[in-house]
């Protein structure tokens, strides 16, 4: 009795092509043997596995904030925020990634929406995370019992495995951008998750002007001597907009005075850093803020690794690879690995508080640098 060969996920086709062996019955028989033993010869895959340069599966894509906010508002009326759904977070699904809720192969981005008086219940996860507020106020995130205000322009990093919850202390709903390294940890099978308490204590449901972390760590150039070992990730839980704004404004003013200070003419930029040691705020995520003066067009740059950007203020034209879009406040877009990226600012006093195009950007650069796979090229 002849047994039927077991089905195998490996499927090999003998093809008549340059660099491939001649197609013969012996070659086909060899390939059937490879399939049964779950083997794949490199000569059939090298063009895909080892290309001359990165060919990201992610696509350059833009999401318009007005559409995201409209749908989040509808979700706020329909979808509960408690256990089960856990968070009313709506993830960006890159069209090149097969419908997965991933902005890039390594980065997650979502709009989260909290209704008046609502609490997002406590949990923790190994994924590193942050919140960035493009508009509104009224929500406090509570990280390890420390209540931290979230206001327009604030950047709030939170390293993995910290208990956290949110509460809306006002009569207005609020939306913000969530960024995490979910796809990266998912892809390497490293993720853990735990539910926390159902409710915050009365002592945590407070609304201080400044969190404990800010009172300890938010003094420029000053490290508290009372603190010894610090866990991975920034101990500062809120980087306030007034400081970011002042830094960008001063860079452009120094340039006007002839002292430099910008990364290129008309382009000011800062990186959010860990006040403990100057490293990136999160082990796997880099966060930056860019201000591009009206009429300035940045030089096209391509880098290994991917990034997600949100327009904080102003308007302009963004070009990623061969794709260009007009963007305005709140719009989000993806820059896949090794695709050239540039922006042209068309902002003015009518659509920007600074009169410039203000852009928040986060990326997976720390991962690539740690693995010595980082590479950057300016194209002009």
CSV table of C-alpha atoms in Angstrom, one decimal:
chain,number,residue,atom,x,y,z
A,1,UNK,CA,0.0,0.0,0.0
A,2,UNK,CA,1.4,3.4,-1.1
A,3,UNK,CA,1.2,6.2,1.5
A,4,UNK,CA,0.1,9.6,0.4
A,5,UNK,CA,2.8,12.3,1.1
A,6,UNK,CA,1.9,14.6,4.0
A,7,UNK,CA,0.9,18.1,3.1
A,8,UNK,CA,3.6,20.6,3.6
A,9,UNK,CA,3.6,24.4,3.7
A,10,UNK,CA,6.8,24.5,1.7
A,11,UNK,CA,6.0,24.7,-2.0
A,12,UNK,CA,8.8,24.9,-4.5
A,13,UNK,CA,8.5,25.5,-8.3
A,14,UNK,CA,11.3,24.7,-10.7
A,15,UNK,CA,11.7,27.7,-13.0
A,16,UNK,CA,13.6,28.3,-16.2
A,17,UNK,CA,15.4,31.5,-15.3
A,18,UNK,CA,18.9,32.9,-15.2
A,19,UNK,CA,20.9,31.7,-12.2
A,20,UNK,CA,18.6,28.8,-11.7
A,21,UNK,CA,19.4,25.1,-12.3
A,22,UNK,CA,18.1,23.5,-15.5
A,23,UNK,CA,14.5,22.2,-15.1
A,24,UNK,CA,14.6,18.4,-15.2
A,25,UNK,CA,12.6,15.6,-13.7
A,26,UNK,CA,15.5,15.1,-11.3
A,27,UNK,CA,15.3,18.7,-10.1
A,28,UNK,CA,11.5,18.4,-9.6
A,29,UNK,CA,12.0,15.2,-7.6
A,30,UNK,CA,14.7,17.0,-5.5
A,31,UNK,CA,12.3,19.8,-4.8
A,32,UNK,CA,9.6,17.4,-3.7
A,33,UNK,CA,12.1,15.9,-1.2
A,34,UNK,CA,12.9,19.4,0.1
A,35,UNK,CA,9.2,20.1,0.6
A,36,UNK,CA,8.6,16.9,2.6
A,37,UNK,CA,11.5,17.6,4.9
A,38,UNK,CA,10.6,21.3,5.2
A,39,UNK,CA,13.7,22.6,3.5
A,40,UNK,CA,14.0,25.7,1.3
A,41,UNK,CA,17.2,26.1,-0.9
A,42,UNK,CA,18.6,29.6,-0.8
A,43,UNK,CA,19.0,29.8,-4.6
A,44,UNK,CA,15.1,29.9,-5.0
A,45,UNK,CA,14.8,32.7,-2.4
A,46,UNK,CA,17.9,34.9,-2.5
A,47,UNK,CA,16.3,37.8,-4.4
A,48,UNK,CA,13.5,38.1,-1.8
A,49,UNK,CA,15.6,37.3,1.4
A,50,UNK,CA,18.7,39.3,0.5
A,51,UNK,CA,17.7,42.2,-1.8
A,52,UNK,CA,20.2,45.0,-2.7
A,53,UNK,CA,18.4,47.4,-0.3
A,54,UNK,CA,15.4,47.4,2.1
A,55,UNK,CA,12.0,46.7,0.4
A,56,UNK,CA,9.5,47.4,3.1
A,57,UNK,CA,6.2,45.6,3.0
A,58,UNK,CA,4.7,48.8,4.5
A,59,UNK,CA,3.3,51.5,2.2
A,60,UNK,CA,3.6,55.2,2.4
A,61,UNK,CA,0.2,56.3,3.5
A,62,UNK,CA,-1.7,59.3,5.0
A,63,UNK,CA,-4.6,59.3,7.4
A,64,UNK,CA,-6.6,62.6,7.7
A,65,UNK,CA,-7.3,63.6,11.3
A,66,UNK,CA,-10.7,64.9,10.6
A,67,UNK,CA,-11.8,61.5,9.5
A,68,UNK,CA,-10.1,59.7,12.4
A,69,UNK,CA,-11.7,62.1,14.9
A,70,UNK,CA,-15.2,61.7,13.4
A,71,UNK,CA,-15.0,57.9,13.6
A,72,UNK,CA,-13.6,58.0,17.2
A,73,UNK,CA,-16.5,60.3,18.2
A,74,UNK,CA,-18.9,57.7,16.8
A,75,UNK,CA,-17.1,54.9,18.7
A,76,UNK,CA,-17.3,57.0,21.9
A,77,UNK,CA,-21.1,56.8,21.6
A,78,UNK,CA,-21.3,53.1,20.8
A,79,UNK,CA,-18.3,51.2,22.2
A,80,UNK,CA,-17.7,50.8,26.0
A,81,UNK,CA,-14.2,51.5,27.3
A,82,UNK,CA,-14.2,48.8,30.1
A,83,UNK,CA,-12.7,45.3,30.2
A,84,UNK,CA,-12.9,43.2,27.0
A,85,UNK,CA,-12.2,46.0,24.6
A,86,UNK,CA,-9.9,47.4,27.3
A,87,UNK,CA,-9.2,50.6,25.5
A,88,UNK,CA,-11.2,52.6,22.9
A,89,UNK,CA,-8.1,52.7,20.7
A,90,UNK,CA,-8.5,52.6,16.9
A,91,UNK,CA,-5.2,51.5,15.2
A,92,UNK,CA,-3.9,52.6,11.9
A,93,UNK,CA,-3.7,49.7,9.5
A,94,UNK,CA,-1.0,50.1,6.8
A,95,UNK,CA,-2.4,49.0,3.5
A,96,UNK,CA,0.7,47.0,2.7
A,97,UNK,CA,0.5,44.9,5.8
A,98,UNK,CA,-2.5,42.7,5.0
A,99,UNK,CA,-5.1,44.2,7.3
A,100,UNK,CA,-3.0,43.9,10.5
A,101,UNK,CA,-3.5,46.8,12.9
A,102,UNK,CA,0.1,47.9,12.4
A,103,UNK,CA,1.3,51.3,11.0
A,104,UNK,CA,4.7,49.8,10.1
A,105,UNK,CA,6.3,46.4,10.6
A,106,UNK,CA,7.6,47.6,14.0
A,107,UNK,CA,5.3,50.4,15.1
A,108,UNK,CA,1.7,50.8,16.3
A,109,UNK,CA,-0.2,54.1,16.1
A,110,UNK,CA,-3.8,54.6,17.2
A,111,UNK,CA,-6.3,57.3,18.1
A,112,UNK,CA,-7.6,56.8,21.6
A,113,UNK,CA,-10.8,58.5,22.7
A,114,UNK,CA,-12.2,58.9,26.3
A,115,UNK,CA,-15.6,60.3,27.0
A,116,UNK,CA,-16.4,62.8,29.9
A,117,UNK,CA,-16.1,61.1,33.3
A,118,UNK,CA,-14.8,57.9,31.9
A,119,UNK,CA,-11.9,55.7,33.2
A,120,UNK,CA,-9.8,53.5,31.0
A,121,UNK,CA,-9.0,50.6,33.4
A,122,UNK,CA,-5.6,49.7,34.7
A,123,UNK,CA,-3.3,47.3,32.9
A,124,UNK,CA,0.3,46.8,32.1
A,125,UNK,CA,2.2,45.3,29.2
A,126,UNK,CA,5.8,44.8,28.1
A,127,UNK,CA,5.2,47.0,25.0
A,128,UNK,CA,6.8,50.4,25.3
A,129,UNK,CA,4.3,53.2,24.8
A,130,UNK,CA,3.6,56.9,24.6
A,131,UNK,CA,0.8,59.4,24.3
A,132,UNK,CA,1.0,62.6,22.2
A,133,UNK,CA,-1.7,65.2,22.4
A,134,UNK,CA,-2.5,67.1,19.2
A,135,UNK,CA,-5.5,68.9,20.7
A,136,UNK,CA,-7.6,69.1,23.9
A,137,UNK,CA,-7.0,68.5,27.6
A,138,UNK,CA,-8.8,67.1,30.6
A,139,UNK,CA,-7.4,63.5,30.7
A,140,UNK,CA,-4.9,62.4,33.3
A,141,UNK,CA,-2.9,59.2,32.8
A,142,UNK,CA,-2.0,57.5,36.0
A,143,UNK,CA,1.3,55.6,35.8
A,144,UNK,CA,2.3,53.7,38.9
A,145,UNK,CA,0.0,55.8,41.0
A,146,UNK,CA,1.4,59.1,39.6
A,147,UNK,CA,-1.4,61.3,37.9
A,148,UNK,CA,0.0,63.1,34.9
A,149,UNK,CA,-1.9,65.8,33.0
A,150,UNK,CA,-2.3,65.4,29.2
A,151,UNK,CA,-2.6,68.7,27.3
A,152,UNK,CA,-2.1,69.9,23.8
A,153,UNK,CA,1.5,69.4,22.6
A,154,UNK,CA,2.5,67.2,25.6
A,155,UNK,CA,4.5,64.1,24.9
A,156,UNK,CA,4.1,61.4,27.6
A,157,UNK,CA,6.4,58.3,27.3
A,158,UNK,CA,5.8,55.2,29.4
A,159,UNK,CA,8.2,52.2,29.3
A,160,UNK,CA,6.9,48.7,29.3
A,161,UNK,CA,5.6,46.8,32.3
A,162,UNK,CA,4.3,49.9,34.2
A,163,UNK,CA,0.8,49.8,35.6
A,164,UNK,CA,-1.3,52.6,34.0
A,165,UNK,CA,-4.8,53.9,33.6
A,166,UNK,CA,-6.5,57.0,32.4
A,167,UNK,CA,-9.4,59.2,33.7
A,168,UNK,CA,-11.3,62.0,32.1
A,169,UNK,CA,-11.9,64.6,34.8
A,170,UNK,CA,-13.9,67.0,32.6
A,171,UNK,CA,-17.2,67.3,30.8
A,172,UNK,CA,-15.5,67.2,27.3
A,173,UNK,CA,-14.3,64.1,25.4
A,174,UNK,CA,-10.6,63.9,24.5
A,175,UNK,CA,-8.6,62.2,21.8
A,176,UNK,CA,-4.9,61.6,21.5
A,177,UNK,CA,-2.3,59.6,19.6
A,178,UNK,CA,-1.0,56.3,21.1
A,179,UNK,CA,2.3,54.9,19.9
A,180,UNK,CA,3.7,51.5,20.9
A,181,UNK,CA,6.1,48.9,19.7
A,182,UNK,CA,3.4,46.2,19.5
A,183,UNK,CA,4.3,44.9,16.0
A,184,UNK,CA,8.0,44.6,17.0
A,185,UNK,CA,7.3,42.6,20.2
A,186,UNK,CA,4.6,40.6,18.4
A,187,UNK,CA,7.0,39.6,15.7
A,188,UNK,CA,9.7,38.4,18.0
A,189,UNK,CA,7.3,36.7,20.5
A,190,UNK,CA,8.3,38.9,23.5
A,191,UNK,CA,5.0,40.3,24.6
A,192,UNK,CA,3.3,40.0,28.0
A,193,UNK,CA,0.1,41.6,29.3
A,194,UNK,CA,-1.7,41.8,32.6
A,195,UNK,CA,-5.0,43.2,33.8
A,196,UNK,CA,-4.8,45.5,36.8
A,197,UNK,CA,-7.4,46.9,39.2
A,198,UNK,CA,-10.9,47.7,38.0
A,199,UNK,CA,-10.9,51.2,39.6
A,200,UNK,CA,-8.4,53.8,40.7
A,201,UNK,CA,-8.2,54.8,44.3
A,202,UNK,CA,-9.4,58.2,45.4
A,203,UNK,CA,-5.8,59.3,46.0
A,204,UNK,CA,-5.0,58.6,42.3
A,205,UNK,CA,-8.1,60.3,40.9
A,206,UNK,CA,-6.5,63.7,41.4
A,207,UNK,CA,-5.7,66.4,38.9
A,208,UNK,CA,-2.4,68.0,39.9
A,209,UNK,CA,-0.8,70.7,37.7
A,210,UNK,CA,2.5,68.7,37.8
A,211,UNK,CA,3.0,65.0,38.4
A,212,UNK,CA,5.5,63.7,40.9
A,213,UNK,CA,7.8,62.6,38.0
A,214,UNK,CA,7.9,66.2,36.7
A,215,UNK,CA,8.6,67.7,40.1
A,216,UNK,CA,11.6,65.3,40.4
A,217,UNK,CA,13.0,65.1,36.8
A,218,UNK,CA,11.8,68.0,34.7
A,219,UNK,CA,14.5,70.5,35.6
A,220,UNK,CA,16.9,71.0,32.6
A,221,UNK,CA,20.3,69.6,33.2
A,222,UNK,CA,19.7,68.7,36.8
A,223,UNK,CA,19.6,65.1,37.9
A,224,UNK,CA,18.3,64.3,41.4
A,225,UNK,CA,20.9,62.7,43.6
A,226,UNK,CA,18.3,60.9,45.6
A,227,UNK,CA,17.7,58.5,42.7
A,228,UNK,CA,20.0,55.6,42.2
A,229,UNK,CA,19.2,52.8,39.6
A,230,UNK,CA,16.5,53.8,37.1
A,231,UNK,CA,14.5,51.2,35.2
A,232,UNK,CA,14.7,51.2,31.3
A,233,UNK,CA,12.9,54.2,29.8
A,234,UNK,CA,12.6,57.8,30.8
A,235,UNK,CA,11.6,58.4,34.4
A,236,UNK,CA,10.0,61.7,33.3
A,237,UNK,CA,6.4,61.0,32.4
A,238,UNK,CA,5.5,64.3,30.6
A,239,UNK,CA,7.5,66.5,28.3
A,240,UNK,CA,5.5,69.7,28.3
A,241,UNK,CA,4.7,71.6,25.1
A,242,UNK,CA,5.9,75.0,26.4
A,243,UNK,CA,9.5,73.6,26.7
A,244,UNK,CA,9.4,71.9,23.2
A,245,UNK,CA,8.0,75.1,21.6
A,246,UNK,CA,10.6,77.3,23.2
A,247,UNK,CA,13.5,75.1,22.1
A,248,UNK,CA,12.3,75.1,18.5
A,249,UNK,CA,11.6,78.8,18.5
A,250,UNK,CA,15.1,79.6,19.9
A,251,UNK,CA,16.8,77.4,17.2
A,252,UNK,CA,15.1,79.4,14.4
A,253,UNK,CA,15.9,82.7,16.1
A,254,UNK,CA,19.6,81.7,16.5
A,255,UNK,CA,19.7,80.9,12.8
A,256,UNK,CA,18.3,84.3,12.0
A,257,UNK,CA,21.0,85.9,14.1
A,258,UNK,CA,23.7,84.0,12.2
A,259,UNK,CA,24.6,81.5,14.9
A,260,UNK,CA,23.3,78.3,13.4
A,261,UNK,CA,21.3,76.0,15.6
A,262,UNK,CA,19.2,74.3,13.0
A,263,UNK,CA,19.7,71.0,11.3
A,264,UNK,CA,19.4,72.7,7.9
A,265,UNK,CA,18.2,76.2,6.9
A,266,UNK,CA,14.7,76.9,8.2
A,267,UNK,CA,14.4,73.4,9.9
A,268,UNK,CA,14.6,73.2,13.7
A,269,UNK,CA,14.4,69.8,15.4
A,270,UNK,CA,14.7,68.3,18.9
A,271,UNK,CA,14.8,64.8,20.2
A,272,UNK,CA,13.1,63.8,23.4
A,273,UNK,CA,15.7,62.3,25.7
A,274,UNK,CA,15.9,60.4,29.0
A,275,UNK,CA,17.1,62.9,31.7
A,276,UNK,CA,18.8,60.1,33.6
A,277,UNK,CA,21.3,59.2,30.9
A,278,UNK,CA,20.6,61.2,27.7
A,279,UNK,CA,19.4,58.1,25.8
A,280,UNK,CA,16.2,57.8,23.8
A,281,UNK,CA,13.1,58.1,26.0
A,282,UNK,CA,12.1,54.4,25.3
A,283,UNK,CA,14.3,51.4,24.5
A,284,UNK,CA,12.6,50.7,21.2
A,285,UNK,CA,11.1,54.1,20.2
A,286,UNK,CA,12.7,57.4,19.3
A,287,UNK,CA,10.6,60.6,19.4
A,288,UNK,CA,11.3,63.9,17.8
A,289,UNK,CA,9.7,67.3,17.1
A,290,UNK,CA,10.4,69.3,13.9
A,291,UNK,CA,9.5,72.8,13.0
A,292,UNK,CA,9.8,73.8,9.3
A,293,UNK,CA,9.6,77.5,8.6
A,294,UNK,CA,7.2,78.8,5.9
A,295,UNK,CA,8.5,78.3,2.4
A,296,UNK,CA,11.2,75.9,3.5
A,297,UNK,CA,11.6,72.5,1.8
A,298,UNK,CA,13.7,69.9,3.7
A,299,UNK,CA,16.3,67.8,1.9
A,300,UNK,CA,15.0,64.3,1.0
A,301,UNK,CA,16.5,61.8,3.5
A,302,UNK,CA,16.1,58.0,3.6
A,303,UNK,CA,16.9,55.8,6.6
A,304,UNK,CA,16.7,52.2,7.6
A,305,UNK,CA,13.8,51.7,9.9
A,306,UNK,CA,10.3,53.2,9.7
A,307,UNK,CA,8.5,56.1,11.3
A,308,UNK,CA,5.1,57.6,11.8
A,309,UNK,CA,4.5,61.4,11.8
A,310,UNK,CA,1.7,63.6,13.0
A,311,UNK,CA,1.2,67.2,11.9
A,312,UNK,CA,0.8,69.2,15.1
A,313,UNK,CA,0.3,72.6,13.5
A,314,UNK,CA,0.3,74.2,10.2
A,315,UNK,CA,0.1,72.9,6.7
A,316,UNK,CA,2.3,71.8,3.8
A,317,UNK,CA,3.2,69.1,1.3
A,318,UNK,CA,4.8,65.8,2.4
A,319,UNK,CA,6.7,63.5,-0.1
A,320,UNK,CA,7.5,59.9,0.8
A,321,UNK,CA,9.0,58.0,-2.0
A,322,UNK,CA,7.0,58.7,-5.1
A,323,UNK,CA,3.9,59.8,-3.2
A,324,UNK,CA,3.0,63.4,-2.1
A,325,UNK,CA,0.1,64.7,0.0
A,326,UNK,CA,-1.2,68.0,1.3
A,327,UNK,CA,-1.3,67.8,5.1
A,328,UNK,CA,-2.8,69.9,7.9
A,329,UNK,CA,-3.2,69.7,11.7
A,330,UNK,CA,-3.6,66.2,13.1
A,331,UNK,CA,-2.9,64.3,9.8
A,332,UNK,CA,-0.8,61.2,10.2
A,333,UNK,CA,1.5,59.5,7.7
A,334,UNK,CA,4.0,56.6,7.5
A,335,UNK,CA,7.5,56.7,6.2
A,336,UNK,CA,8.6,53.1,5.4
A,337,UNK,CA,12.2,51.9,5.6
A,338,UNK,CA,14.6,53.4,3.0
A,339,UNK,CA,12.0,55.6,1.3
A,340,UNK,CA,13.1,59.2,0.8
A,341,UNK,CA,11.1,61.7,3.0
A,342,UNK,CA,10.8,65.4,2.7
A,343,UNK,CA,8.4,68.2,3.6
A,344,UNK,CA,7.6,71.6,2.3
A,345,UNK,CA,6.1,74.1,4.7
A,346,UNK,CA,3.2,76.2,3.5
A,347,UNK,CA,2.1,77.4,7.0
A,348,UNK,CA,1.3,80.8,8.1
A,349,UNK,CA,-0.3,82.8,10.9
A,350,UNK,CA,-3.7,81.7,9.8
A,351,UNK,CA,-3.2,77.9,10.4
A,352,UNK,CA,-0.3,77.7,12.8
A,353,UNK,CA,0.5,79.3,16.2
A,354,UNK,CA,4.2,79.2,15.3
A,355,UNK,CA,3.7,80.3,11.7
A,356,UNK,CA,5.5,77.1,10.7
A,357,UNK,CA,4.8,73.5,10.0
A,358,UNK,CA,5.2,71.6,13.3
A,359,UNK,CA,5.7,67.9,13.0
A,360,UNK,CA,5.9,65.2,15.7
A,361,UNK,CA,7.7,62.0,14.6
A,362,UNK,CA,8.4,58.7,16.2
A,363,UNK,CA,10.5,55.8,14.9
A,364,UNK,CA,12.1,52.5,15.6
A,365,UNK,CA,15.6,54.0,15.3
A,366,UNK,CA,16.9,52.7,18.8
A,367,UNK,CA,16.4,49.1,17.6
A,368,UNK,CA,18.3,49.6,14.4
A,369,UNK,CA,21.1,51.4,16.2
A,370,UNK,CA,21.4,48.7,18.9
A,371,UNK,CA,21.8,46.1,16.1
A,372,UNK,CA,24.2,48.3,14.1
A,373,UNK,CA,21.8,48.2,11.2
A,374,UNK,CA,21.2,52.0,11.1
A,375,UNK,CA,22.0,53.8,7.8
A,376,UNK,CA,21.0,57.2,6.5
A,377,UNK,CA,21.4,59.0,3.2
A,378,UNK,CA,20.6,62.6,2.2
A,379,UNK,CA,19.7,62.8,-1.5
A,380,UNK,CA,20.8,66.3,-2.2
